[in-house]
mmCIF file of C-alpha atoms in Angstrom:
data_model
loop_
_atom_site.group_PDB
_atom_site.id
_atom_site.type_symbol
_atom_site.label_atom_id
_atom_site.label_comp_id
_atom_site.label_asym_id
_atom_site.label_seq_id
_atom_site.Cartn_x
_atom_site.Cartn_y
_atom_site.Cartn_z
ATOM 1 C CA UNK A 238 0.090 0.386 0.222
ATOM 2 C CA UNK A 239 2.653 2.166 1.107
ATOM 3 C CA UNK A 240 4.749 1.640 -2.384
ATOM 4 C CA UNK A 241 1.432 2.362 -4.381
ATOM 5 C CA UNK A 242 0.954 5.846 -2.442
ATOM 6 C CA UNK A 243 4.401 6.424 -3.051
ATOM 7 C CA UNK A 244 4.459 6.085 -6.726
ATOM 8 C CA UNK A 245 1.304 7.871 -6.980
ATOM 9 C CA UNK A 246 2.599 10.567 -5.743
ATOM 10 C CA UNK A 247 5.563 10.597 -7.789
ATOM 11 C CA UNK A 248 3.533 10.661 -10.837
ATOM 12 C CA UNK A 249 1.632 13.864 -9.576
ATOM 13 C CA UNK A 250 5.014 15.657 -9.243
ATOM 14 C CA UNK A 251 6.110 14.350 -12.598
ATOM 15 C CA UNK A 252 2.907 15.848 -13.955
ATOM 16 C CA UNK A 253 2.890 18.891 -12.169
ATOM 17 C CA UNK A 254 6.487 19.851 -13.457
ATOM 18 C CA UNK A 255 5.160 19.022 -17.108
ATOM 19 C CA UNK A 256 2.801 21.423 -16.216
ATOM 20 C CA UNK A 257 5.079 23.919 -15.332
ATOM 21 C CA UNK A 258 7.323 23.375 -17.909
ATOM 22 C CA UNK A 259 4.639 23.806 -20.463
ATOM 23 C CA UNK A 260 2.958 27.406 -18.819
ATOM 24 C CA UNK A 261 6.595 28.742 -19.160
ATOM 25 C CA UNK A 262 6.899 27.830 -22.971
ATOM 26 C CA UNK A 263 3.734 28.999 -23.488
ATOM 27 C CA UNK A 264 4.788 32.606 -21.642
ATOM 28 C CA UNK A 265 7.893 32.501 -23.478
ATOM 29 C CA UNK A 266 6.284 32.147 -26.813
ATOM 30 C CA UNK A 267 3.909 35.043 -25.794
ATOM 31 C CA UNK A 268 6.878 37.527 -25.119
ATOM 32 C CA UNK A 269 8.851 36.701 -28.225
ATOM 33 C CA UNK A 270 5.409 37.591 -30.212
ATOM 34 C CA UNK A 271 5.261 40.495 -28.430
ATOM 35 C CA UNK A 272 8.852 41.626 -29.245
ATOM 36 C CA UNK A 273 9.291 40.461 -32.803
ATOM 37 C CA UNK A 274 6.000 43.195 -33.142
ATOM 38 C CA UNK A 275 7.291 45.996 -31.355
ATOM 39 C CA UNK A 276 10.157 47.577 -32.738
ATOM 40 C CA UNK A 277 10.009 51.202 -31.100
ATOM 41 C CA UNK A 278 9.788 52.949 -27.891
ATOM 42 C CA UNK A 279 6.862 54.896 -27.014
ATOM 43 C CA UNK A 280 8.646 57.289 -24.635
ATOM 44 C CA UNK A 281 11.125 57.943 -27.839
ATOM 45 C CA UNK A 282 7.878 58.590 -30.378
ATOM 46 C CA UNK A 283 9.713 56.020 -32.641
ATOM 47 C CA UNK A 284 7.293 53.951 -34.992
ATOM 48 C CA UNK A 285 6.409 50.597 -33.623
ATOM 49 C CA UNK A 286 5.349 48.991 -36.701
ATOM 50 C CA UNK A 287 7.925 47.126 -38.761
ATOM 51 C CA UNK A 288 7.634 49.222 -42.138
ATOM 52 C CA UNK A 289 8.872 46.031 -44.106
ATOM 53 C CA UNK A 290 11.379 46.358 -47.267
ATOM 54 C CA UNK A 291 9.252 47.061 -49.814
ATOM 55 C CA UNK A 292 9.869 50.022 -51.255
ATOM 56 C CA UNK A 293 9.342 52.266 -54.562
ATOM 57 C CA UNK A 294 13.076 50.981 -55.544
ATOM 58 C CA UNK A 295 11.626 47.170 -55.145
ATOM 59 C CA UNK A 296 8.497 47.163 -57.139
ATOM 60 C CA UNK A 297 6.003 43.906 -56.691
ATOM 61 C CA UNK A 298 4.616 42.075 -59.227
ATOM 62 C CA UNK A 299 0.647 42.291 -59.460
ATOM 63 C CA UNK A 300 0.463 44.189 -56.069
ATOM 64 C CA UNK A 301 -0.459 47.959 -55.661
ATOM 65 C CA UNK A 302 3.089 49.717 -54.921
ATOM 66 C CA UNK A 303 2.128 50.668 -50.983
ATOM 67 C CA UNK A 304 5.320 51.100 -48.469
ATOM 68 C CA UNK A 305 5.249 50.735 -44.657
ATOM 69 C CA UNK A 306 2.344 51.949 -43.131
ATOM 70 C CA UNK A 307 0.708 52.647 -46.269
ATOM 71 C CA UNK A 308 1.176 48.556 -46.994
ATOM 72 C CA UNK A 309 -1.107 48.327 -43.674
ATOM 73 C CA UNK A 310 -3.662 50.581 -44.875
ATOM 74 C CA UNK A 311 -3.122 51.812 -48.497
ATOM 75 C CA UNK A 312 -7.150 53.426 -48.249
ATOM 76 C CA UNK A 313 -5.289 56.156 -45.852
ATOM 77 C CA UNK A 314 -3.627 58.539 -47.784
ATOM 78 C CA UNK A 315 -2.065 60.458 -44.765
ATOM 79 C CA UNK A 316 -0.323 57.268 -43.860
ATOM 80 C CA UNK A 317 3.862 57.613 -44.677
ATOM 81 C CA UNK A 318 6.448 55.133 -45.052
ATOM 82 C CA UNK A 319 7.811 56.252 -41.477
ATOM 83 C CA UNK A 320 4.523 54.931 -40.218
ATOM 84 C CA UNK A 321 3.076 58.784 -38.875
ATOM 85 C CA UNK A 322 0.325 60.772 -40.844
ATOM 86 C CA UNK A 323 1.685 62.835 -43.447
ATOM 87 C CA UNK A 324 2.009 66.669 -42.717
ATOM 88 C CA UNK A 325 -0.227 69.079 -44.696
ATOM 89 C CA UNK A 326 2.041 71.053 -47.545
ATOM 90 C CA UNK A 327 3.117 74.198 -46.701
ATOM 91 C CA UNK A 328 0.781 77.038 -47.452
ATOM 92 C CA UNK A 329 0.860 78.566 -50.747
ATOM 93 C CA UNK A 330 2.844 82.308 -51.267
ATOM 94 C CA UNK A 331 -0.806 83.958 -51.866
ATOM 95 C CA UNK A 332 -1.771 82.459 -48.522
ATOM 96 C CA UNK A 333 1.277 83.378 -46.737
ATOM 97 C CA UNK A 334 1.102 86.586 -48.249
ATOM 98 C CA UNK A 335 2.141 90.270 -46.106
ATOM 99 C CA UNK A 336 -0.756 92.449 -45.690
ATOM 100 C CA UNK A 337 0.866 94.707 -47.639
ATOM 101 C CA UNK A 338 1.038 92.674 -50.895
ATOM 102 C CA UNK A 339 -2.790 91.921 -50.296
ATOM 103 C CA UNK A 340 -3.424 95.771 -50.030
ATOM 104 C CA UNK A 341 -1.268 96.336 -53.414
ATOM 105 C CA UNK A 342 -3.039 93.599 -55.239
ATOM 106 C CA UNK A 343 -6.608 95.089 -54.262
ATOM 107 C CA UNK A 344 -5.247 98.780 -55.274
ATOM 108 C CA UNK A 345 -4.168 96.894 -58.695
ATOM 109 C CA UNK A 346 -7.565 95.846 -58.822
ATOM 110 C CA UNK A 347 -8.994 99.008 -58.375
ATOM 111 C CA UNK A 348 -7.119 100.289 -61.438
ATOM 112 C CA UNK A 349 -8.259 97.735 -63.432
ATOM 113 C CA UNK A 350 -4.319 96.042 -64.208
ATOM 114 C CA UNK A 351 -4.841 92.149 -65.548
ATOM 115 C CA UNK A 352 -2.259 90.279 -63.536
ATOM 116 C CA UNK A 353 -1.547 86.873 -62.195
ATOM 117 C CA UNK A 354 0.511 85.704 -59.087
ATOM 118 C CA UNK A 355 3.591 83.810 -60.213
ATOM 119 C CA UNK A 356 6.128 81.476 -58.129
ATOM 120 C CA UNK A 357 8.625 83.420 -56.170
ATOM 121 C CA UNK A 358 11.715 84.208 -57.326
ATOM 122 C CA UNK A 359 15.021 83.407 -56.234
ATOM 123 C CA UNK A 360 18.314 83.389 -58.130
ATOM 124 C CA UNK A 361 21.136 84.056 -56.188
ATOM 125 C CA UNK A 362 21.083 87.766 -55.255
ATOM 126 C CA UNK A 363 18.025 88.335 -57.487
ATOM 127 C CA UNK A 364 14.681 87.513 -56.992
ATOM 128 C CA UNK A 365 10.836 88.882 -56.128
ATOM 129 C CA UNK A 366 9.152 87.284 -53.332
ATOM 130 C CA UNK A 367 5.735 87.616 -54.551
ATOM 131 C CA UNK A 368 6.235 88.689 -58.112
ATOM 132 C CA UNK A 369 3.025 89.499 -60.419
ATOM 133 C CA UNK A 370 2.916 89.108 -64.054
ATOM 134 C CA UNK A 371 1.317 92.001 -65.727
ATOM 135 C CA UNK A 372 -0.743 91.627 -68.980
ATOM 136 C CA UNK A 373 -2.685 94.859 -69.327
ATOM 137 C CA UNK A 374 -3.270 98.067 -67.437
ATOM 138 C CA UNK A 375 -7.054 98.532 -67.994
ATOM 139 C CA UNK A 376 -7.694 98.598 -71.957
ATOM 140 C CA UNK A 377 -3.535 98.743 -72.767
ATOM 141 C CA UNK A 378 -2.156 95.651 -73.512
ATOM 142 C CA UNK A 379 1.393 95.123 -71.529
ATOM 143 C CA UNK A 380 3.539 93.228 -74.882
ATOM 144 C CA UNK A 381 4.667 90.827 -73.909
ATOM 145 C CA UNK A 382 3.395 90.534 -70.240
ATOM 146 C CA UNK A 383 6.152 92.099 -67.583
ATOM 147 C CA UNK A 384 6.972 90.208 -64.772
ATOM 148 C CA UNK A 385 7.166 93.026 -61.453
ATOM 149 C CA UNK A 386 7.081 93.308 -57.841
ATOM 150 C CA UNK A 387 3.563 94.540 -56.780
ATOM 151 C CA UNK A 388 4.731 97.841 -55.927
ATOM 152 C CA UNK A 389 6.408 98.697 -59.327
ATOM 153 C CA UNK A 390 2.909 97.269 -61.262
ATOM 154 C CA UNK A 391 1.064 99.531 -59.229
ATOM 155 C CA UNK A 392 3.463 102.661 -59.771
ATOM 156 C CA UNK A 393 3.576 102.142 -63.634
ATOM 157 C CA UNK A 394 0.153 101.071 -63.881
ATOM 158 C CA UNK A 395 -1.153 104.698 -62.114
ATOM 159 C CA UNK A 396 1.943 106.405 -63.784
ATOM 160 C CA UNK A 397 0.156 105.086 -66.998
ATOM 161 C CA UNK A 398 -3.736 106.024 -66.498
ATOM 162 C CA UNK A 399 -2.605 109.416 -64.779
ATOM 163 C CA UNK A 400 -0.073 110.729 -67.331
ATOM 164 C CA UNK A 401 0.649 108.284 -70.258
ATOM 165 C CA UNK A 402 -3.150 108.469 -71.621
ATOM 166 C CA UNK A 403 -3.876 111.845 -71.365
ATOM 167 C CA UNK A 404 -0.739 112.599 -72.717
ATOM 168 C CA UNK A 405 -1.367 110.861 -75.967
ATOM 169 C CA UNK A 406 -5.037 112.012 -76.289
ATOM 170 C CA UNK A 407 -3.647 115.800 -75.930
ATOM 171 C CA UNK A 408 -0.916 115.192 -78.582
ATOM 172 C CA UNK A 409 -2.102 113.050 -80.945
ATOM 173 C CA UNK A 410 -6.257 112.866 -80.178
ATOM 174 C CA UNK A 411 -6.173 109.077 -79.669
ATOM 175 C CA UNK A 412 -6.215 106.673 -76.307
ATOM 176 C CA UNK A 413 -3.114 104.274 -75.793
ATOM 177 C CA UNK A 414 -3.301 100.841 -77.549
ATOM 178 C CA UNK A 415 -0.178 98.904 -76.259
ATOM 179 C CA UNK A 416 3.127 99.339 -73.968
ATOM 180 C CA UNK A 417 6.006 97.142 -75.964
ATOM 181 C CA UNK A 418 8.270 96.500 -73.559
ATOM 182 C CA UNK A 419 11.988 94.957 -73.938
ATOM 183 C CA UNK A 420 12.896 93.909 -69.776
ATOM 184 C CA UNK A 421 11.114 93.845 -66.682
ATOM 185 C CA UNK A 422 12.926 91.304 -64.102
ATOM 186 C CA UNK A 423 16.204 89.894 -65.177
ATOM 187 C CA UNK A 424 18.893 89.142 -62.882
ATOM 188 C CA UNK A 425 22.083 91.245 -63.984
ATOM 189 C CA UNK A 426 23.676 93.807 -63.013
ATOM 190 C CA UNK A 427 24.300 97.615 -63.975
ATOM 191 C CA UNK A 428 26.455 97.771 -67.265
ATOM 192 C CA UNK A 429 30.314 98.713 -66.497
ATOM 193 C CA UNK A 430 29.561 99.305 -62.329
ATOM 194 C CA UNK A 431 28.884 95.807 -60.857
ATOM 195 C CA UNK A 432 26.072 96.535 -59.393
ATOM 196 C CA UNK A 433 22.972 94.517 -58.667
ATOM 197 C CA UNK A 434 20.364 96.395 -61.442
ATOM 198 C CA UNK A 435 16.646 97.053 -59.874
ATOM 199 C CA UNK A 436 15.596 94.558 -62.906
ATOM 200 C CA UNK A 437 16.949 91.902 -61.155
ATOM 201 C CA UNK A 438 14.651 92.914 -58.370
ATOM 202 C CA UNK A 439 11.584 93.305 -59.968
ATOM 203 C CA UNK A 440 11.679 97.063 -59.454
ATOM 204 C CA UNK A 441 12.260 98.381 -63.076
ATOM 205 C CA UNK A 442 10.662 98.415 -66.802
ATOM 206 C CA UNK A 443 11.910 99.444 -69.689
ATOM 207 C CA UNK A 444 9.460 100.692 -72.638
ATOM 208 C CA UNK A 445 10.829 100.748 -76.400
ATOM 209 C CA UNK A 446 7.795 101.521 -77.594
ATOM 210 C CA UNK A 447 3.972 103.002 -77.585
ATOM 211 C CA UNK A 448 1.143 102.137 -79.772
ATOM 212 C CA UNK A 449 -1.627 104.012 -79.851
ATOM 213 C CA UNK A 450 -5.362 103.462 -81.033
ATOM 214 C CA UNK A 451 -4.857 105.463 -84.509
ATOM 215 C CA UNK A 452 -2.554 102.904 -85.543
ATOM 216 C CA UNK A 453 0.817 105.296 -84.616
ATOM 217 C CA UNK A 454 3.535 103.090 -83.248
ATOM 218 C CA UNK A 455 6.112 106.126 -81.323
ATOM 219 C CA UNK A 456 9.278 104.572 -81.072
ATOM 220 C CA UNK A 457 11.535 105.923 -78.224
ATOM 221 C CA UNK A 458 14.376 106.532 -79.872
ATOM 222 C CA UNK A 459 15.364 110.193 -80.096
ATOM 223 C CA UNK A 460 13.143 111.701 -83.124
ATOM 224 C CA UNK A 461 14.244 113.819 -85.755
ATOM 225 C CA UNK A 462 14.732 117.275 -85.891
ATOM 226 C CA UNK A 463 11.081 118.147 -86.908
ATOM 227 C CA UNK A 464 9.293 115.818 -85.345
ATOM 228 C CA UNK A 465 8.119 118.485 -82.901
ATOM 229 C CA UNK A 466 4.693 116.340 -81.481
ATOM 230 C CA UNK A 467 6.779 113.121 -81.404
ATOM 231 C CA UNK A 468 9.453 114.789 -79.060
ATOM 232 C CA UNK A 469 6.768 117.035 -76.957
ATOM 233 C CA UNK A 470 5.155 113.747 -76.063
ATOM 234 C CA UNK A 471 8.304 111.734 -75.132
ATOM 235 C CA UNK A 472 9.347 115.283 -73.229
ATOM 236 C CA UNK A 473 6.415 114.694 -71.528
ATOM 237 C CA UNK A 474 6.972 110.777 -70.702
ATOM 238 C CA UNK A 475 10.131 111.443 -69.269
ATOM 239 C CA UNK A 476 9.160 114.801 -67.009
ATOM 240 C CA UNK A 477 5.998 113.149 -65.542
ATOM 241 C CA UNK A 478 7.804 110.075 -65.109
ATOM 242 C CA UNK A 479 10.204 111.603 -63.227
ATOM 243 C CA UNK A 480 6.593 112.471 -60.675
ATOM 244 C CA UNK A 481 6.172 108.382 -60.044
ATOM 245 C CA UNK A 482 9.537 106.945 -60.649
ATOM 246 C CA UNK A 483 12.802 107.406 -58.672
ATOM 247 C CA UNK A 484 14.893 106.981 -61.816
ATOM 248 C CA UNK A 485 13.756 107.923 -65.388
ATOM 249 C CA UNK A 486 16.855 107.628 -67.875
ATOM 250 C CA UNK A 487 16.057 107.723 -71.954
ATOM 251 C CA UNK A 488 17.365 108.414 -75.303
ATOM 252 C CA UNK A 489 20.220 110.813 -74.641
ATOM 253 C CA UNK A 490 21.319 109.641 -71.022
ATOM 254 C CA UNK A 491 23.800 107.700 -72.720
ATOM 255 C CA UNK A 492 24.494 104.636 -75.331
ATOM 256 C CA UNK A 493 22.584 101.490 -73.398
ATOM 257 C CA UNK A 494 19.148 103.757 -72.954
ATOM 258 C CA UNK A 495 19.570 105.225 -76.433
ATOM 259 C CA UNK A 496 16.520 102.956 -77.556
ATOM 260 C CA UNK A 497 14.122 102.945 -74.346
ATOM 261 C CA UNK A 498 13.150 104.784 -71.309
ATOM 262 C CA UNK A 499 14.123 103.233 -68.071
ATOM 263 C CA UNK A 500 12.015 103.278 -65.155
ATOM 264 C CA UNK A 501 12.439 102.080 -61.958
ATOM 265 C CA UNK A 502 11.765 102.302 -58.191
ATOM 266 C CA UNK A 503 15.025 102.586 -56.491
ATOM 267 C CA UNK A 504 14.998 103.423 -52.559
ATOM 268 C CA UNK A 505 17.298 105.871 -52.050
ATOM 269 C CA UNK A 506 18.386 108.050 -49.315
ATOM 270 C CA UNK A 507 17.168 111.417 -48.826
ATOM 271 C CA UNK A 508 14.611 110.876 -52.109
ATOM 272 C CA UNK A 509 16.789 111.238 -54.368
ATOM 273 C CA UNK A 510 15.648 111.403 -58.085
ATOM 274 C CA UNK A 511 17.288 110.469 -61.281
ATOM 275 C CA UNK A 512 15.858 111.681 -64.123
ATOM 276 C CA UNK A 513 17.814 112.072 -67.204
#
Protein backbone atom coordinates (compact mmCIF):
# COMPACT_ATOMS: atom_id res chain seq x y z
CA UNK A 1 0.00 0.00 0.00
CA UNK A 2 2.80 2.38 0.96
CA UNK A 3 4.63 1.59 -2.30
CA UNK A 4 1.47 2.35 -4.36
CA UNK A 5 0.95 5.67 -2.56
CA UNK A 6 4.59 6.63 -3.17
CA UNK A 7 4.24 5.79 -6.87
CA UNK A 8 1.10 7.97 -7.15
CA UNK A 9 2.84 10.92 -5.44
CA UNK A 10 5.82 10.60 -7.79
CA UNK A 11 3.54 10.59 -10.83
CA UNK A 12 1.69 13.68 -9.58
CA UNK A 13 4.96 15.56 -9.09
CA UNK A 14 6.13 14.64 -12.58
CA UNK A 15 2.78 15.86 -14.05
CA UNK A 16 3.09 19.14 -12.11
CA UNK A 17 6.60 19.73 -13.44
CA UNK A 18 5.36 19.05 -16.97
CA UNK A 19 2.55 21.60 -16.58
CA UNK A 20 4.99 24.18 -15.27
CA UNK A 21 7.29 23.53 -18.21
CA UNK A 22 4.41 23.86 -20.72
CA UNK A 23 3.24 27.08 -19.08
CA UNK A 24 6.77 28.47 -19.18
CA UNK A 25 7.10 27.64 -22.85
CA UNK A 26 3.76 29.33 -23.63
CA UNK A 27 4.76 32.47 -21.72
CA UNK A 28 8.10 32.59 -23.53
CA UNK A 29 6.37 32.28 -26.90
CA UNK A 30 4.02 35.14 -26.02
CA UNK A 31 6.91 37.37 -24.98
CA UNK A 32 8.79 36.54 -28.18
CA UNK A 33 5.71 37.41 -30.24
CA UNK A 34 5.31 40.77 -28.53
CA UNK A 35 9.00 41.54 -28.98
CA UNK A 36 8.78 40.74 -32.69
CA UNK A 37 5.87 43.19 -33.12
CA UNK A 38 7.41 46.03 -31.12
CA UNK A 39 10.35 47.74 -32.83
CA UNK A 40 10.17 51.11 -31.16
CA UNK A 41 9.97 52.95 -27.90
CA UNK A 42 6.76 54.90 -27.27
CA UNK A 43 8.60 57.18 -24.90
CA UNK A 44 11.10 58.04 -27.65
CA UNK A 45 8.29 58.56 -30.23
CA UNK A 46 9.71 55.88 -32.53
CA UNK A 47 7.42 53.99 -34.87
CA UNK A 48 6.44 50.66 -33.36
CA UNK A 49 5.56 48.94 -36.60
CA UNK A 50 7.72 46.90 -38.93
CA UNK A 51 7.48 48.90 -42.12
CA UNK A 52 8.81 46.07 -44.28
CA UNK A 53 11.34 46.22 -47.09
CA UNK A 54 9.16 47.17 -50.05
CA UNK A 55 10.01 50.54 -51.59
CA UNK A 56 9.34 52.26 -54.88
CA UNK A 57 12.68 50.90 -56.08
CA UNK A 58 11.63 47.29 -55.37
CA UNK A 59 8.32 46.81 -57.22
CA UNK A 60 6.20 43.80 -56.40
CA UNK A 61 4.46 42.22 -59.40
CA UNK A 62 0.67 42.26 -59.47
CA UNK A 63 0.48 44.27 -56.24
CA UNK A 64 -0.26 47.97 -55.48
CA UNK A 65 2.93 49.92 -54.83
CA UNK A 66 2.46 50.71 -51.15
CA UNK A 67 5.23 50.99 -48.58
CA UNK A 68 5.40 50.95 -44.79
CA UNK A 69 2.16 51.77 -42.99
CA UNK A 70 0.68 52.53 -46.40
CA UNK A 71 0.96 48.79 -47.14
CA UNK A 72 -1.05 48.03 -44.01
CA UNK A 73 -3.72 50.69 -44.58
CA UNK A 74 -3.51 51.67 -48.29
CA UNK A 75 -6.88 53.44 -48.14
CA UNK A 76 -5.42 56.11 -45.86
CA UNK A 77 -3.37 58.56 -47.97
CA UNK A 78 -2.10 60.36 -44.87
CA UNK A 79 0.00 57.42 -43.67
CA UNK A 80 3.64 57.43 -44.73
CA UNK A 81 6.54 55.04 -44.79
CA UNK A 82 7.63 56.17 -41.31
CA UNK A 83 4.21 55.23 -39.88
CA UNK A 84 3.39 58.83 -38.94
CA UNK A 85 0.51 60.94 -40.32
CA UNK A 86 1.67 63.06 -43.28
CA UNK A 87 1.84 66.76 -42.50
CA UNK A 88 -0.19 69.13 -44.66
CA UNK A 89 1.68 70.82 -47.47
CA UNK A 90 3.00 74.34 -46.68
CA UNK A 91 0.62 77.15 -47.49
CA UNK A 92 0.97 78.68 -50.90
CA UNK A 93 2.76 82.05 -51.19
CA UNK A 94 -0.60 83.73 -51.79
CA UNK A 95 -1.93 82.45 -48.46
CA UNK A 96 1.22 83.60 -46.68
CA UNK A 97 1.24 87.05 -48.28
CA UNK A 98 1.83 89.97 -45.90
CA UNK A 99 -0.89 92.61 -45.57
CA UNK A 100 1.09 95.13 -47.67
CA UNK A 101 1.14 92.74 -50.64
CA UNK A 102 -2.58 92.04 -50.31
CA UNK A 103 -3.33 95.78 -50.17
CA UNK A 104 -1.17 96.33 -53.25
CA UNK A 105 -3.11 93.71 -55.20
CA UNK A 106 -6.36 95.35 -54.19
CA UNK A 107 -4.98 98.58 -55.66
CA UNK A 108 -4.10 96.79 -58.91
CA UNK A 109 -7.67 95.51 -59.14
CA UNK A 110 -9.04 98.99 -58.44
CA UNK A 111 -7.02 100.36 -61.39
CA UNK A 112 -8.17 97.54 -63.66
CA UNK A 113 -4.74 95.92 -63.97
CA UNK A 114 -4.85 92.46 -65.49
CA UNK A 115 -2.25 90.35 -63.71
CA UNK A 116 -1.54 86.94 -62.26
CA UNK A 117 0.47 85.88 -59.23
CA UNK A 118 3.46 83.75 -60.13
CA UNK A 119 5.80 81.60 -58.07
CA UNK A 120 8.51 83.33 -56.01
CA UNK A 121 11.74 83.97 -57.89
CA UNK A 122 15.08 83.37 -56.16
CA UNK A 123 18.26 83.45 -58.26
CA UNK A 124 21.28 84.16 -56.10
CA UNK A 125 21.17 87.83 -55.19
CA UNK A 126 18.25 88.40 -57.55
CA UNK A 127 14.59 87.63 -57.01
CA UNK A 128 11.05 88.65 -56.12
CA UNK A 129 9.24 87.21 -53.10
CA UNK A 130 5.72 87.86 -54.40
CA UNK A 131 5.90 88.62 -58.14
CA UNK A 132 3.02 89.56 -60.40
CA UNK A 133 2.86 89.18 -64.16
CA UNK A 134 1.07 92.15 -65.72
CA UNK A 135 -0.57 91.65 -69.12
CA UNK A 136 -2.71 94.80 -69.31
CA UNK A 137 -3.47 98.07 -67.56
CA UNK A 138 -7.14 98.61 -68.21
CA UNK A 139 -7.49 98.64 -72.00
CA UNK A 140 -3.74 99.11 -72.53
CA UNK A 141 -1.95 95.85 -73.33
CA UNK A 142 1.48 95.12 -71.90
CA UNK A 143 3.48 93.39 -74.65
CA UNK A 144 4.96 91.04 -73.63
CA UNK A 145 3.57 90.57 -70.13
CA UNK A 146 5.89 92.07 -67.49
CA UNK A 147 7.05 90.30 -64.32
CA UNK A 148 7.41 92.84 -61.53
CA UNK A 149 7.01 93.46 -57.85
CA UNK A 150 3.46 94.50 -57.03
CA UNK A 151 4.70 97.92 -55.94
CA UNK A 152 6.39 98.55 -59.29
CA UNK A 153 3.32 97.28 -61.15
CA UNK A 154 1.05 99.63 -59.20
CA UNK A 155 3.38 102.62 -59.74
CA UNK A 156 3.60 101.97 -63.47
CA UNK A 157 -0.17 101.50 -63.73
CA UNK A 158 -0.83 104.80 -61.97
CA UNK A 159 1.56 106.61 -64.32
CA UNK A 160 -0.02 104.98 -67.37
CA UNK A 161 -3.55 105.95 -66.39
CA UNK A 162 -2.83 109.42 -65.00
CA UNK A 163 -0.07 110.66 -67.34
CA UNK A 164 0.62 108.51 -70.40
CA UNK A 165 -2.94 108.13 -71.63
CA UNK A 166 -3.88 111.81 -71.17
CA UNK A 167 -0.65 112.88 -72.92
CA UNK A 168 -1.46 110.64 -75.90
CA UNK A 169 -4.98 112.02 -76.16
CA UNK A 170 -3.69 115.58 -75.98
CA UNK A 171 -0.85 115.15 -78.50
CA UNK A 172 -2.36 112.58 -80.88
CA UNK A 173 -6.09 112.67 -80.15
CA UNK A 174 -5.89 108.94 -79.56
CA UNK A 175 -5.83 106.50 -76.69
CA UNK A 176 -2.98 104.10 -75.98
CA UNK A 177 -3.43 100.59 -77.34
CA UNK A 178 -0.25 98.87 -76.10
CA UNK A 179 3.02 99.42 -74.30
CA UNK A 180 5.88 97.43 -75.81
CA UNK A 181 8.39 96.66 -73.09
CA UNK A 182 11.89 95.28 -73.57
CA UNK A 183 12.77 94.15 -70.06
CA UNK A 184 11.02 93.69 -66.75
CA UNK A 185 12.51 91.26 -64.21
CA UNK A 186 16.00 90.21 -65.28
CA UNK A 187 18.85 89.03 -63.07
CA UNK A 188 21.74 91.29 -64.05
CA UNK A 189 24.05 94.03 -62.84
CA UNK A 190 24.15 97.64 -63.97
CA UNK A 191 26.42 97.78 -67.01
CA UNK A 192 30.00 98.59 -66.05
CA UNK A 193 29.27 99.04 -62.33
CA UNK A 194 29.01 95.55 -60.83
CA UNK A 195 25.96 96.67 -58.84
CA UNK A 196 22.70 94.72 -58.97
CA UNK A 197 20.24 96.33 -61.36
CA UNK A 198 16.73 97.14 -60.18
CA UNK A 199 15.64 94.73 -62.91
CA UNK A 200 17.12 91.99 -60.73
CA UNK A 201 14.67 92.97 -57.97
CA UNK A 202 11.62 93.32 -60.21
CA UNK A 203 11.53 97.08 -59.61
CA UNK A 204 12.28 98.24 -63.16
CA UNK A 205 10.66 98.29 -66.60
CA UNK A 206 12.07 99.33 -69.99
CA UNK A 207 9.62 100.84 -72.50
CA UNK A 208 10.63 100.51 -76.16
CA UNK A 209 7.59 101.94 -77.94
CA UNK A 210 4.02 103.09 -77.37
CA UNK A 211 1.32 101.96 -79.77
CA UNK A 212 -1.76 104.15 -80.17
CA UNK A 213 -5.33 103.26 -81.11
CA UNK A 214 -5.02 105.32 -84.31
CA UNK A 215 -2.27 103.03 -85.60
CA UNK A 216 0.74 105.16 -84.70
CA UNK A 217 3.61 103.30 -83.05
CA UNK A 218 5.79 105.83 -81.28
CA UNK A 219 9.38 104.65 -81.03
CA UNK A 220 11.14 105.92 -77.94
CA UNK A 221 14.39 106.51 -79.83
CA UNK A 222 15.30 110.17 -80.19
CA UNK A 223 12.99 111.63 -82.84
CA UNK A 224 14.10 113.60 -85.86
CA UNK A 225 14.72 117.31 -85.85
CA UNK A 226 11.27 118.22 -87.16
CA UNK A 227 9.25 115.60 -85.28
CA UNK A 228 7.84 118.25 -82.96
CA UNK A 229 4.79 116.33 -81.82
CA UNK A 230 6.74 113.16 -81.08
CA UNK A 231 9.44 115.10 -79.26
CA UNK A 232 6.86 116.90 -77.17
CA UNK A 233 5.13 113.64 -76.32
CA UNK A 234 8.36 111.92 -75.28
CA UNK A 235 9.35 114.95 -73.20
CA UNK A 236 6.04 114.59 -71.38
CA UNK A 237 6.72 110.90 -70.83
CA UNK A 238 10.09 111.66 -69.27
CA UNK A 239 9.00 114.61 -67.14
CA UNK A 240 5.77 113.09 -65.87
CA UNK A 241 7.52 109.83 -65.08
CA UNK A 242 9.77 111.63 -62.61
CA UNK A 243 6.71 112.32 -60.47
CA UNK A 244 6.13 108.57 -60.01
CA UNK A 245 9.48 106.80 -60.37
CA UNK A 246 12.79 107.44 -58.63
CA UNK A 247 14.70 106.76 -61.85
CA UNK A 248 13.81 107.73 -65.42
CA UNK A 249 16.57 107.29 -68.00
CA UNK A 250 16.10 107.54 -71.74
CA UNK A 251 17.61 108.51 -75.08
CA UNK A 252 20.24 111.17 -74.65
CA UNK A 253 21.38 109.89 -71.23
CA UNK A 254 23.88 107.34 -72.55
CA UNK A 255 24.33 104.79 -75.32
CA UNK A 256 22.76 101.95 -73.34
CA UNK A 257 19.47 103.88 -73.08
CA UNK A 258 19.41 105.15 -76.66
CA UNK A 259 16.33 103.12 -77.64
CA UNK A 260 14.16 102.93 -74.52
CA UNK A 261 12.98 104.58 -71.35
CA UNK A 262 14.09 102.92 -68.14
CA UNK A 263 11.72 103.37 -65.19
CA UNK A 264 12.43 102.09 -61.68
CA UNK A 265 11.54 102.69 -58.03
CA UNK A 266 14.98 102.33 -56.47
CA UNK A 267 14.99 103.40 -52.83
CA UNK A 268 17.64 106.09 -52.38
CA UNK A 269 18.74 108.10 -49.38
CA UNK A 270 17.15 111.52 -48.87
CA UNK A 271 14.53 110.78 -51.54
CA UNK A 272 16.95 111.49 -54.40
CA UNK A 273 15.56 110.94 -57.92
CA UNK A 274 17.52 110.42 -61.14
CA UNK A 275 15.64 111.81 -64.15
CA UNK A 276 17.81 112.18 -67.24
